[in-house]
Tab-separated table of C-alpha atoms in Angstrom:
chain	number	residue	atom	x	y	z
A	1	GLN	CA	121.498	95.406	107.121
A	2	VAL	CA	118.970	93.930	104.899
A	3	GLN	CA	116.798	96.011	102.865
A	4	LEU	CA	112.866	94.423	101.988
A	5	VAL	CA	110.855	95.631	98.934
A	6	GLU	CA	107.178	94.396	98.223
A	7	SER	CA	105.238	95.352	95.031
A	8	GLY	CA	102.571	93.329	93.312
A	9	GLY	CA	99.474	95.433	94.722
A	10	GLY	CA	96.931	96.956	94.060
A	11	LEU	CA	93.426	97.457	93.026
A	12	VAL	CA	91.144	94.309	92.509
A	13	GLN	CA	87.922	92.881	92.145
A	14	ALA	CA	86.368	90.796	94.668
A	15	GLY	CA	86.763	86.847	93.796
A	16	GLY	CA	90.407	88.253	92.218
A	17	SER	CA	93.675	87.486	92.571
A	18	LEU	CA	97.170	89.321	92.862
A	19	ARG	CA	100.536	88.014	93.659
A	20	LEU	CA	102.223	90.201	95.701
A	21	SER	CA	106.820	90.241	95.464
A	22	CYS	CA	109.415	90.854	98.068
A	23	ALA	CA	113.056	91.582	96.952
A	24	ALA	CA	114.890	91.481	99.239
A	25	SER	CA	118.814	93.057	98.705
A	26	GLY	CA	122.102	93.231	101.513
A	27	ARG	CA	122.299	89.950	102.501
A	28	THR	CA	120.884	86.691	101.370
A	29	LEU	CA	117.963	85.306	103.051
A	30	SER	CA	118.867	81.955	101.417
A	31	SER	CA	118.747	80.692	105.413
A	32	TYR	CA	116.438	82.641	106.960
A	33	ALA	CA	113.028	81.994	107.204
A	34	LEU	CA	110.256	84.943	106.022
A	35	GLY	CA	106.566	85.885	106.514
A	36	TRP	CA	104.116	88.171	105.276
A	37	PHE	CA	101.607	90.214	107.545
A	38	ARG	CA	98.832	92.899	107.021
A	39	GLN	CA	97.594	96.050	108.598
A	40	ALA	CA	94.093	96.824	107.391
A	41	PRO	CA	92.723	100.277	108.411
A	42	GLY	CA	91.764	101.326	112.314
A	43	LYS	CA	93.406	97.385	112.751
A	44	GLU	CA	96.456	95.853	114.247
A	45	ARG	CA	99.205	93.754	112.901
A	46	GLU	CA	98.380	90.828	111.617
A	47	PHE	CA	100.017	87.500	110.418
A	48	VAL	CA	99.538	86.604	107.079
A	49	ALA	CA	102.154	83.545	106.546
A	50	ALA	CA	104.908	82.578	107.020
A	51	ILE	CA	107.889	80.201	105.155
A	52	SER	CA	110.893	78.380	106.515
A	53	TYR	CA	114.730	78.719	105.194
A	54	SER	CA	114.165	75.598	103.369
A	55	GLY	CA	110.614	76.310	101.571
A	56	ARG	CA	109.202	72.769	103.394
A	57	SER	CA	107.199	73.939	106.317
A	58	VAL	CA	104.658	77.073	105.576
A	59	TYR	CA	102.269	78.512	107.906
A	60	ASN	CA	98.943	80.208	107.743
A	61	ALA	CA	96.599	82.191	108.885
A	62	ASP	CA	93.232	80.696	109.375
A	63	SER	CA	91.289	83.521	107.580
A	64	VAL	CA	93.735	82.882	104.884
A	65	LYS	CA	93.859	79.345	103.822
A	66	GLY	CA	93.329	77.538	101.024
A	67	ARG	CA	93.044	80.995	99.978
A	68	PHE	CA	96.781	82.589	99.638
A	69	THR	CA	99.732	80.831	99.064
A	70	ILE	CA	103.735	81.984	100.195
A	71	SER	CA	106.415	80.589	98.542
A	72	ARG	CA	110.015	81.826	97.804
A	73	ASP	CA	112.789	81.676	95.272
A	74	ASN	CA	116.285	81.305	96.906
A	75	ALA	CA	118.139	81.991	93.811
A	76	LYS	CA	116.337	85.407	93.620
A	77	ASN	CA	116.273	86.113	97.212
A	78	THR	CA	112.537	86.880	96.471
A	79	VAL	CA	109.252	85.916	98.776
A	80	TYR	CA	105.912	85.596	97.021
A	81	LEU	CA	102.240	85.398	98.147
A	82	GLN	CA	100.147	84.562	96.128
A	83	MET	CA	96.523	85.888	97.028
A	84	ASN	CA	93.081	84.068	95.401
A	85	SER	CA	89.611	84.672	95.896
A	86	LEU	CA	90.331	87.688	97.603
A	87	LYS	CA	87.330	89.480	99.881
A	88	PRO	CA	86.811	92.765	100.793
A	89	GLU	CA	88.283	92.023	104.188
A	90	ASP	CA	91.635	91.262	102.685
A	91	THR	CA	92.170	94.868	102.034
A	92	ALA	CA	95.404	95.541	104.342
A	93	ILE	CA	98.874	96.994	103.791
A	94	TYR	CA	100.911	93.929	103.217
A	95	TYR	CA	104.571	93.376	104.927
A	96	CYS	CA	107.055	90.917	104.090
A	97	ALA	CA	109.443	90.332	107.059
A	98	ALA	CA	112.462	88.559	107.449
A	99	ASP	CA	113.715	86.735	110.795
A	100	LEU	CA	117.326	86.442	110.431
A	101	MET	CA	117.628	83.526	112.868
A	102	VAL	CA	119.842	80.812	111.051
A	103	ALA	CA	117.707	77.704	110.006
A	104	GLY	CA	114.705	79.733	111.120
A	105	ARG	CA	111.621	77.545	110.513
A	106	GLY	CA	109.278	80.214	110.454
A	107	SER	CA	107.169	82.394	112.559
A	108	THR	CA	103.496	83.694	113.314
A	109	VAL	CA	104.539	85.698	115.943
A	110	GLU	CA	105.314	89.778	114.366
A	111	TYR	CA	108.603	90.619	117.370
A	112	GLU	CA	110.384	87.470	116.306
A	113	TYR	CA	111.103	89.451	112.547
A	114	ASP	CA	114.066	91.446	112.425
A	115	TYR	CA	113.881	93.039	108.750
A	116	TRP	CA	110.395	95.158	107.729
A	117	GLY	CA	109.901	96.219	104.185
A	118	GLN	CA	107.568	99.310	103.677
A	119	GLY	CA	104.038	97.187	102.552
A	120	THR	CA	102.185	97.455	99.657
A	121	GLN	CA	98.331	98.351	99.293
A	122	VAL	CA	96.007	95.837	99.313
A	123	THR	CA	92.811	96.699	98.167
A	124	VAL	CA	89.321	94.276	97.216
A	125	SER	CA	86.160	96.337	95.959
A	126	SER	CA	83.073	94.303	96.233
């Protein structure tokens, strides 16, 4: 079993920054790809960013390119999402997820992820 716990969400003004963290327990995730998704009120969950097991490959949704950066610290079994230049449309619950395919390169597809965190709320005010 893998437990993922997100933190770092909150209320921020438009143009501000937040850094989300997702700490894993139950299994070392250094061999697996990790991702961030989000779900806004009344909308389906959508892909935000993903990172390969090695950290050498990253993928970002068009809506966050140039503003969000995904990274990982395998020694801490943690994945991060640095969010800059936040917009009101970034308001959502943000979820981290783990894809337990060994040496995964990262995926933009929700169903390829095996474990999910409980989510952390990000609210951006205008």
